[in-house]
Amino acid sequence: MKPDYLIVGSGLSALTFGALMANSGKTVQILEAHEHPGGYGHTFTMAKKYTFNAQFHYVWDCGAGQTVNKVLKKLGLDQEITFERYDPKGFDHMRMPGYALDIPSEPEELIQRLSTLFPDHGDRLRKFINDVEKTGAGLKKLSPPIKPVELLQHPSEVLCAVQYLHSTLQDVFDKFQLPQAAQTLLALQWPDFLLPPNQLSFYAWVALFRGYQAGAFYPTQQFESVINALVTVIESHGGAVLLNHEVTNFRITDKTVTGVKAINLTTHQTNEFTGETVICNIDPKRAAKMIGIEKFSKTVRRKLDYEYSASNFMAYCVVKDLDLRDYGFGKWNLFHTGHQDLNAAFAQMYDRHDFSNPSFAITTPTLLTKASRDCPEDCQIVEFLTVANYDYFNQLGDSDPKAYRQKKQEILDSILDVVEKNYVPNFRKYMVFGITGSPTTNERFCWSPSGNSYGSKLTPKNMGLGRLNYETSLKQFYFCNASSGYPGFAPTVWTGALLYQRLSDDQILGDR
């Protein structure tokens, strides 16, 4: 029987859409090339006792009445899937030579902390944070579904947001003439974007920064519970999530997408799958090339002309007989840089592949929830994240696998040197497990073209009002992906829910 919705890919936006449709009585079938569902949200186990999430570290928009909570309520999962909040007094700990700043949830407290560090620049810092708040409020009014009456009722916020349409974060730093060290502390969560201030869209920075201020969260039962719950909703309503099924082609007749051809990577058999409507969760640009870019309208083709985001280096580590809370870690992330200028730091690592003075993030998932262990009782998991260049690692891996492995070890050693010098003396002595992932690892395990972490690059060009959305110009075919919505946990949930609203007329998100 042909399902109502055939979904290609099982990333979080697709699982959200599929679960909502299945819950509403529609039949859903999902094809996933990987052995795990969830895209970058999937969980993997190593040495039979350590579990790691592929990419997610902390999330936002999960509090009562916020996007994720509304979707979970609709699915009857809001009691089963709950979240632990990061410390609102300091959810991100920013560290650089000579300065330390813990980012609080309250904007006024942030202004006070910045003013204490930079007493000669208090007025400029206040004006900057005030514009951040106004821009964030304006962006909410400008995000779909747009209500014209709200634009008229909030002209100041809307106009503030519109003026920064083409601005990078660096542009706005320069406008307010913030001191360099203040710029670095405010932008030090750059690993969340994998872009430096002089390339990063101000809109993207505002959305994430304010999102985390409103509440940074971690799932009480780990991220695996979220993915599994969505899959269970689909399957319990008669749907199917078929893993190890790689889509190799789309079927299209008279500008209508009718189905796909897919190979079962376990049996190596090829089958055709059809659906009344096809939802594309794989990268839109990749899908468009498979279908034939010429089949799309000029408007969609223009929106498909985006650059992929940068990729990352990850180190997943386990320490034993060491309590990281004794060394300043807890319900927060730590961001470190040895540079005063993050633009220079990014160029050194991404363009020159020089990690001798690394800027990176540290996250400690074991400390974020007591309800579910990700490792044995005498261990704790700690993860390190920084930027990495896909082209460099791809070429290195193809030409010299030994040099590829050595480069990954070199990066990890540089990070651990910093950790031992500044945070945890003799850290290596307590390490009982460690693996590293490069951009090509992302491509292999998450099927992300060029190892991209966020779909399209989060520049002003790609984050403006003309960004790609679910519309494809083909019949019965919709995009549902980070590049056709927004990247991250909550934004991809929002993307899936927004498409559900569009195709079902069931409004669940309500007021933003």
CSV table of C-alpha atoms in Angstrom, one decimal, residues 4-5 57 76 92 99 114 131 142 208 224 228 248 307 323 348 359 416 470 488:
chain,number,residue,atom,x,y,z
A,4,ASP,CA,0.6,9.1,2.4
A,5,TYR,CA,4.2,10.3,3.0
A,57,HIS,CA,25.8,19.1,23.0
A,76,GLY,CA,1.9,12.9,24.1
A,92,ASP,CA,28.6,29.0,28.8
A,99,TYR,CA,39.7,37.2,31.0
A,114,LEU,CA,30.8,42.9,30.9
A,131,ASP,CA,20.1,45.9,20.1
A,142,LEU,CA,9.6,38.2,10.8
A,208,LEU,CA,21.3,31.1,19.1
A,224,GLU,CA,18.9,8.7,22.2
A,228,ASN,CA,13.7,6.6,19.8
A,248,THR,CA,19.9,6.5,-5.4
A,307,GLU,CA,27.8,27.0,0.1
A,323,ASP,CA,35.5,14.0,39.0
A,348,GLN,CA,44.9,29.6,11.5
A,359,SER,CA,40.3,27.5,20.1
A,416,LEU,CA,45.0,18.1,25.7
A,470,TYR,CA,10.1,23.7,2.1
A,488,GLY,CA,20.2,22.8,15.3
